[in-house]
PDB file of C-alpha atoms and ligand atoms in Angstrom:
ATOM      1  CA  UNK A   1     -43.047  -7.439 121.940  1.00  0.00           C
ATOM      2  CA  UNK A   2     -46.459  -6.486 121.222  1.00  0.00           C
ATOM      3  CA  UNK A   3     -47.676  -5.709 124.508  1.00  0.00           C
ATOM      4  CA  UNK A   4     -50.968  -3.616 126.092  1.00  0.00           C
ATOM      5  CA  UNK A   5     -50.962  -1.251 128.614  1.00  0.00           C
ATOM      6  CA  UNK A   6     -54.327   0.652 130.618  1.00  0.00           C
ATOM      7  CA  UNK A   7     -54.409   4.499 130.251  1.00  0.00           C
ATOM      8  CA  UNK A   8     -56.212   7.524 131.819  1.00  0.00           C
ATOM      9  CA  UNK A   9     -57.081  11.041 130.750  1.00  0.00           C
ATOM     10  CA  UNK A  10     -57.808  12.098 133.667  1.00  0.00           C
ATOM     11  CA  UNK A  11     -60.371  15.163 134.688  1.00  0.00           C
ATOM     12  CA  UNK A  12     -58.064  17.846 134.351  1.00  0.00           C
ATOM     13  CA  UNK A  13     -56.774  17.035 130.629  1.00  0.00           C
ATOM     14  CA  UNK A  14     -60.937  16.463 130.014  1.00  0.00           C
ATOM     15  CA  UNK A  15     -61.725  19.627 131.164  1.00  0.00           C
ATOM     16  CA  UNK A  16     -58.806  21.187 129.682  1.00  0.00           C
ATOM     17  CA  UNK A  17     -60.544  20.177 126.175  1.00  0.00           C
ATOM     18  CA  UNK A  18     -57.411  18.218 125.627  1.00  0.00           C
ATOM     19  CA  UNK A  19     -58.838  14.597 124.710  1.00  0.00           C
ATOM     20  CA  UNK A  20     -57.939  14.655 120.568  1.00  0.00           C
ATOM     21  CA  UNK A  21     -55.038  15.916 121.816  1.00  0.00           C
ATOM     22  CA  UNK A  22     -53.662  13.353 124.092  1.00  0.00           C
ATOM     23  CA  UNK A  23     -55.064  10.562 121.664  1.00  0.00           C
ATOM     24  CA  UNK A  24     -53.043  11.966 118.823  1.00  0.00           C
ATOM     25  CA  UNK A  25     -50.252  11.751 120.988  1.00  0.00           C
ATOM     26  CA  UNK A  26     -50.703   8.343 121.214  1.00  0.00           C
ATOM     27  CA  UNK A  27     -51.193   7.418 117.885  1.00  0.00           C
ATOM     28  CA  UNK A  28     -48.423   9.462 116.430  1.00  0.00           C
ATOM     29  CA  UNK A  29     -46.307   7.243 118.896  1.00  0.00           C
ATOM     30  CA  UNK A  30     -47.500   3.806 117.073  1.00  0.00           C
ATOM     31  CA  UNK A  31     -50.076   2.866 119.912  1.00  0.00           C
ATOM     32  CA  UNK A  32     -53.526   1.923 118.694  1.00  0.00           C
ATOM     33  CA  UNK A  33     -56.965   2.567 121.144  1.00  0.00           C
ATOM     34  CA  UNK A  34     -57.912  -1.029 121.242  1.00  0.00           C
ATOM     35  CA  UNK A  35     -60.856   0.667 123.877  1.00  0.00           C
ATOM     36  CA  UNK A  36     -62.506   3.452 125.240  1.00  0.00           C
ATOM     37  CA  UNK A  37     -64.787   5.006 127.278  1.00  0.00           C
ATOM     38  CA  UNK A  38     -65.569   8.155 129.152  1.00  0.00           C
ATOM     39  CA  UNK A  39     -66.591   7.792 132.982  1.00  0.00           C
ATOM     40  CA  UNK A  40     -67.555   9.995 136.082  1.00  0.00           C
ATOM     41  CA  UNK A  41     -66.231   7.483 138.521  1.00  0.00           C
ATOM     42  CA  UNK A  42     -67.343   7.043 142.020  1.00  0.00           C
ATOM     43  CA  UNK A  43     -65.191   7.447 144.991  1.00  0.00           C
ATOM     44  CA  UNK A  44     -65.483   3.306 145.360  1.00  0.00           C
ATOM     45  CA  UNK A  45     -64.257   2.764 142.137  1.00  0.00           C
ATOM     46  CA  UNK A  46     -61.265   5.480 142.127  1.00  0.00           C
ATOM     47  CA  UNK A  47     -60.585   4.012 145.894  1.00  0.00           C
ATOM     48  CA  UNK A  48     -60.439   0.192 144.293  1.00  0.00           C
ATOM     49  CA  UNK A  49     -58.163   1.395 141.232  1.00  0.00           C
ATOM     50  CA  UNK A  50     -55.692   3.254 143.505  1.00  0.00           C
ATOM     51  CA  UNK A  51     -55.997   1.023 146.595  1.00  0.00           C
ATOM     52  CA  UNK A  52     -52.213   0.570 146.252  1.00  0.00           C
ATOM     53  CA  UNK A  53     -52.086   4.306 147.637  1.00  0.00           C
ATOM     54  CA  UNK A  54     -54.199   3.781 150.833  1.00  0.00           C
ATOM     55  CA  UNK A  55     -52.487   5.124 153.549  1.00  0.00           C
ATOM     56  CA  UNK A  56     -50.618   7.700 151.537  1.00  0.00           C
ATOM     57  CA  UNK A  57     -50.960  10.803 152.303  1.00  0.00           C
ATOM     58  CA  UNK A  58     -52.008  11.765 149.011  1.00  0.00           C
ATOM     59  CA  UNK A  59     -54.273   9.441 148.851  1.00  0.00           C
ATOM     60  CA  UNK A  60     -57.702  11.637 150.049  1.00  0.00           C
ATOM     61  CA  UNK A  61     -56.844  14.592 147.775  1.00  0.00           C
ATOM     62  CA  UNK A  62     -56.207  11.838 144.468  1.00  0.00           C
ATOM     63  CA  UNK A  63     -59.693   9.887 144.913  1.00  0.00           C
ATOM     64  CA  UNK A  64     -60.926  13.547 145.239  1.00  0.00           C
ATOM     65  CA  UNK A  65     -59.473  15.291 142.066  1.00  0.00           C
ATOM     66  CA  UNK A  66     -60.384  11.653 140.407  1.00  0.00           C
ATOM     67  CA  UNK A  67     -64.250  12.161 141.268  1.00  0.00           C
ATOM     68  CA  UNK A  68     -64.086  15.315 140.292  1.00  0.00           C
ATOM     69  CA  UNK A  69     -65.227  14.859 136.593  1.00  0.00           C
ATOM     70  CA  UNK A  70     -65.433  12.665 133.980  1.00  0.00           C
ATOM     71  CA  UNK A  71     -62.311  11.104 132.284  1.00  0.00           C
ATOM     72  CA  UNK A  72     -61.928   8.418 129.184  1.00  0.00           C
ATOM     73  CA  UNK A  73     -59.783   5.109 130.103  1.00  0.00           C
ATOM     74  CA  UNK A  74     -58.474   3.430 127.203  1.00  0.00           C
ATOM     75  CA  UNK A  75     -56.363   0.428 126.381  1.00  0.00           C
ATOM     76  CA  UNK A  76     -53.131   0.912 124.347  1.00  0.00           C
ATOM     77  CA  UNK A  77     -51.587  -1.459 122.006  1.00  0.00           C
ATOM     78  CA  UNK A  78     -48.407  -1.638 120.799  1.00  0.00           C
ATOM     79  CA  UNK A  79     -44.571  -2.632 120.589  1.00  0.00           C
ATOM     80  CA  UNK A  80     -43.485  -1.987 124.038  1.00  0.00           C
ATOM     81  CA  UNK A  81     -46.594  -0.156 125.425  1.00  0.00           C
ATOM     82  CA  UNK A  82     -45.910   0.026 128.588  1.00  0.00           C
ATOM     83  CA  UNK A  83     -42.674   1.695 128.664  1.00  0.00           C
ATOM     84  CA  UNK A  84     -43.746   3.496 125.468  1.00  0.00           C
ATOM     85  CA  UNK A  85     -46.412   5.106 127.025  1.00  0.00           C
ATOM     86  CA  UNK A  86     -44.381   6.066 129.973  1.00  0.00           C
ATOM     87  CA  UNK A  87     -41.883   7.605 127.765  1.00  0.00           C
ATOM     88  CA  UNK A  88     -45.034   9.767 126.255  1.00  0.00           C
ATOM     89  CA  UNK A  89     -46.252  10.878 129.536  1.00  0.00           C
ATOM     90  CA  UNK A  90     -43.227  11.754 131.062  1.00  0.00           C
ATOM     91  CA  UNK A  91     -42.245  12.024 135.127  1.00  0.00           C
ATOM     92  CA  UNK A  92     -45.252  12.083 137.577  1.00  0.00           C
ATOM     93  CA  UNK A  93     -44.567  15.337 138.864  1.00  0.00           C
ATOM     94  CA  UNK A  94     -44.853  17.420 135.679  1.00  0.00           C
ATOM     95  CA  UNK A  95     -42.326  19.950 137.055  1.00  0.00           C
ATOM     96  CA  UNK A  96     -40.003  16.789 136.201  1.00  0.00           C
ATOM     97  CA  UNK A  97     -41.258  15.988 132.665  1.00  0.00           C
ATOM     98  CA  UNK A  98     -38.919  16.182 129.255  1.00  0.00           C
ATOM     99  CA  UNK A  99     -39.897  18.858 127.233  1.00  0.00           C
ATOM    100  CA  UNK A 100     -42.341  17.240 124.898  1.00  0.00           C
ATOM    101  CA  UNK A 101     -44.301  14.920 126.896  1.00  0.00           C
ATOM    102  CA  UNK A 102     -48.072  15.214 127.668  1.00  0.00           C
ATOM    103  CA  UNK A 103     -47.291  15.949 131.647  1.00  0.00           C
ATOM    104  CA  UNK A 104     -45.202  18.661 130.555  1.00  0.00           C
ATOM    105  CA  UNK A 105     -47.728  19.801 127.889  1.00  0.00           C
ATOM    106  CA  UNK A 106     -51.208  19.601 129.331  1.00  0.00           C
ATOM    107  CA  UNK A 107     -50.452  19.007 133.499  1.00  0.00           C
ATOM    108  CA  UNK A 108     -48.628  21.665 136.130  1.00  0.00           C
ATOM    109  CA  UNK A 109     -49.479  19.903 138.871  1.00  0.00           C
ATOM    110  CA  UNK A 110     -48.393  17.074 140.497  1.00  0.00           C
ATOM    111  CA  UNK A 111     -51.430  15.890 141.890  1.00  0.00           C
ATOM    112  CA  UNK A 112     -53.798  16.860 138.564  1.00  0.00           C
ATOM    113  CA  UNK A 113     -51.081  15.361 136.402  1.00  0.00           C
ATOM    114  CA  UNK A 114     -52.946  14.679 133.077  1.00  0.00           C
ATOM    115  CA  UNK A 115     -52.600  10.640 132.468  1.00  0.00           C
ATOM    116  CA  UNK A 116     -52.147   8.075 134.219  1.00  0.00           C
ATOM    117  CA  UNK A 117     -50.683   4.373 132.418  1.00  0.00           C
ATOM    118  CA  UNK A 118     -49.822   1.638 133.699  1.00  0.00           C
ATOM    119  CA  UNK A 119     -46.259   0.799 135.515  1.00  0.00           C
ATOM    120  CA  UNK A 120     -45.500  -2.735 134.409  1.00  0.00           C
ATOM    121  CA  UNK A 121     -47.696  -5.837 131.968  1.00  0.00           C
ATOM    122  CA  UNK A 122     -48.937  -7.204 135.082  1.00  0.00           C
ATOM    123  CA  UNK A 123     -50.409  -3.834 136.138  1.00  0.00           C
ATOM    124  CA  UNK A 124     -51.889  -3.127 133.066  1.00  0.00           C
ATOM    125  CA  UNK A 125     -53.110  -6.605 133.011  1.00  0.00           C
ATOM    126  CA  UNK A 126     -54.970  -5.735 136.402  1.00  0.00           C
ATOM    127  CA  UNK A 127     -55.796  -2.580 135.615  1.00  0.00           C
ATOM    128  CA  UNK A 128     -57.250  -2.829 132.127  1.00  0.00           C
ATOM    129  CA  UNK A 129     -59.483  -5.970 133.216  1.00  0.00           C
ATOM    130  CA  UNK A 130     -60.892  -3.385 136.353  1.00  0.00           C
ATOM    131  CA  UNK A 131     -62.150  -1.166 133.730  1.00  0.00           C
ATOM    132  CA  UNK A 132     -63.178  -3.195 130.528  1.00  0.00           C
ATOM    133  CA  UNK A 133     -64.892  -6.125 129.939  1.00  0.00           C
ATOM    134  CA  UNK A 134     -62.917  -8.456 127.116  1.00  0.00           C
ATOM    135  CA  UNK A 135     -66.147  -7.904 124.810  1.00  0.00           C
ATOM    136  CA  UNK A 136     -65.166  -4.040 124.803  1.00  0.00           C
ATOM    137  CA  UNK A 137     -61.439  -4.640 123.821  1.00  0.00           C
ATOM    138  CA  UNK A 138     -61.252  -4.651 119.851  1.00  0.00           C
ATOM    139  CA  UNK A 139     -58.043  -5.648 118.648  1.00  0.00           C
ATOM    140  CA  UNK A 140     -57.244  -4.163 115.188  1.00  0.00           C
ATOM    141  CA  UNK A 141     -57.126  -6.915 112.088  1.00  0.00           C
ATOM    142  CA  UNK A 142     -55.665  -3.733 110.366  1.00  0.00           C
TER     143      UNK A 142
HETATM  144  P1  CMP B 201     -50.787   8.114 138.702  1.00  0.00           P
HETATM  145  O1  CMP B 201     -49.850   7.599 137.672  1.00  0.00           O
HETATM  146  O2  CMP B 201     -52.220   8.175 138.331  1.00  0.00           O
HETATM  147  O3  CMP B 201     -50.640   7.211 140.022  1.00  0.00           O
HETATM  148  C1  CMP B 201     -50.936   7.715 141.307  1.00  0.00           C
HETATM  149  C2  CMP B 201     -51.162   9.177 141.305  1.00  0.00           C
HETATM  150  O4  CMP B 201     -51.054   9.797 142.576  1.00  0.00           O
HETATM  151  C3  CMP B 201     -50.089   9.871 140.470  1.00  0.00           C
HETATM  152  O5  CMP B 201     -50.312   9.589 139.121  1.00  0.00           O
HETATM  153  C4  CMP B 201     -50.243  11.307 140.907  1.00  0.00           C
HETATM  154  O6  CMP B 201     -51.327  11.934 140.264  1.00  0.00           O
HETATM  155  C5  CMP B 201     -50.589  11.116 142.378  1.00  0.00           C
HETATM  156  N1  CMP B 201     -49.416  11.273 143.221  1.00  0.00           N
HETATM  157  C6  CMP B 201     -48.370  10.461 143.325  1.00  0.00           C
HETATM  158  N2  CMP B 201     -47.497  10.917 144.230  1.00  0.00           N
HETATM  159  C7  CMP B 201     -48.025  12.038 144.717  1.00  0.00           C
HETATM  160  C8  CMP B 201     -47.598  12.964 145.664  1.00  0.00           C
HETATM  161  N3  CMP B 201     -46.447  12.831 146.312  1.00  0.00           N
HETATM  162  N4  CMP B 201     -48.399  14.022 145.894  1.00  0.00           N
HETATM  163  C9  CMP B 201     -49.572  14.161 145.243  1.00  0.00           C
HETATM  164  N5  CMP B 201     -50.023  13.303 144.325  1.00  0.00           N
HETATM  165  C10 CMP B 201     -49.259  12.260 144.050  1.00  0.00           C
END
């Protein structure tokens, strides 16, 4: 089905100079941007997005590297997004990732691992609406 998931290059990938890259990615894959925008986010906002993590012990050293420096969040539409763009990025850890896939291409750490998208429609669903507004979604007519 057509479905939408929420994506992040994160502040690595930026720095990295890898934005076209990763968006070409997804395009060549058959997702559209439907939205986009870079951000430096604060430590309250990358604390809210990840609050699922509190109490992790990774938690501290993620809002850090998130804070870091800017990164672009975009929505992703498409047949299957979700697991499509899980399929793109490839495992977490990018020591685990397929030959191929954008943690295995632009990430070596585990921790600074290039994108984040969403696990599931109702995460995306939670996650896009904590970043965009629905004025600054723009569904494609073509
Ligand atoms: P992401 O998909 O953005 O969701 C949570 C992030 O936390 C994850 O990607 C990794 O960047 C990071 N993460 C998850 N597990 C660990 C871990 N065990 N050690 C360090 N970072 C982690």
């Amino acid at each position: 089905a057509l479905q939408r998931t929420f994506s992040i290059v994160k502040p690595n990938a930026v720095a990295d100079n890898n934005i076209g890259a990763i968006y070409h990615r997804f395009e060549t894959a058959g997702l559209k941007i439907i939205a986009s925008k870079m951000l430096h986010l604060s430590k309250e906002q990358a604390e809210g997005f990840y609050a699922e993590h509190k109490g992790r012990p990774f938690f501290a050293p993620l809002v850090e590297f998130m804070t870091s420096g800017p990164l672009m969040v975009q929505v992703l539409e498409g047949e299957d997004a979700v697991s499509r763009n899980r399929e793109i990025m490839g495992a977490t850890n990018p020591a685990d990732a397929l030959a191929g896939t954008l943690r295995a291409d632009y990430a070596t750490e585990m921790r600074e691992n290039a994108v984040h998208g969403s696990d599931a429609p109702e995460s995306a669903a939670r996650e896009i609406a904590y970043f965009f507004s629905d004025d600054e979604i723009c569904p494609r007519t073509r």
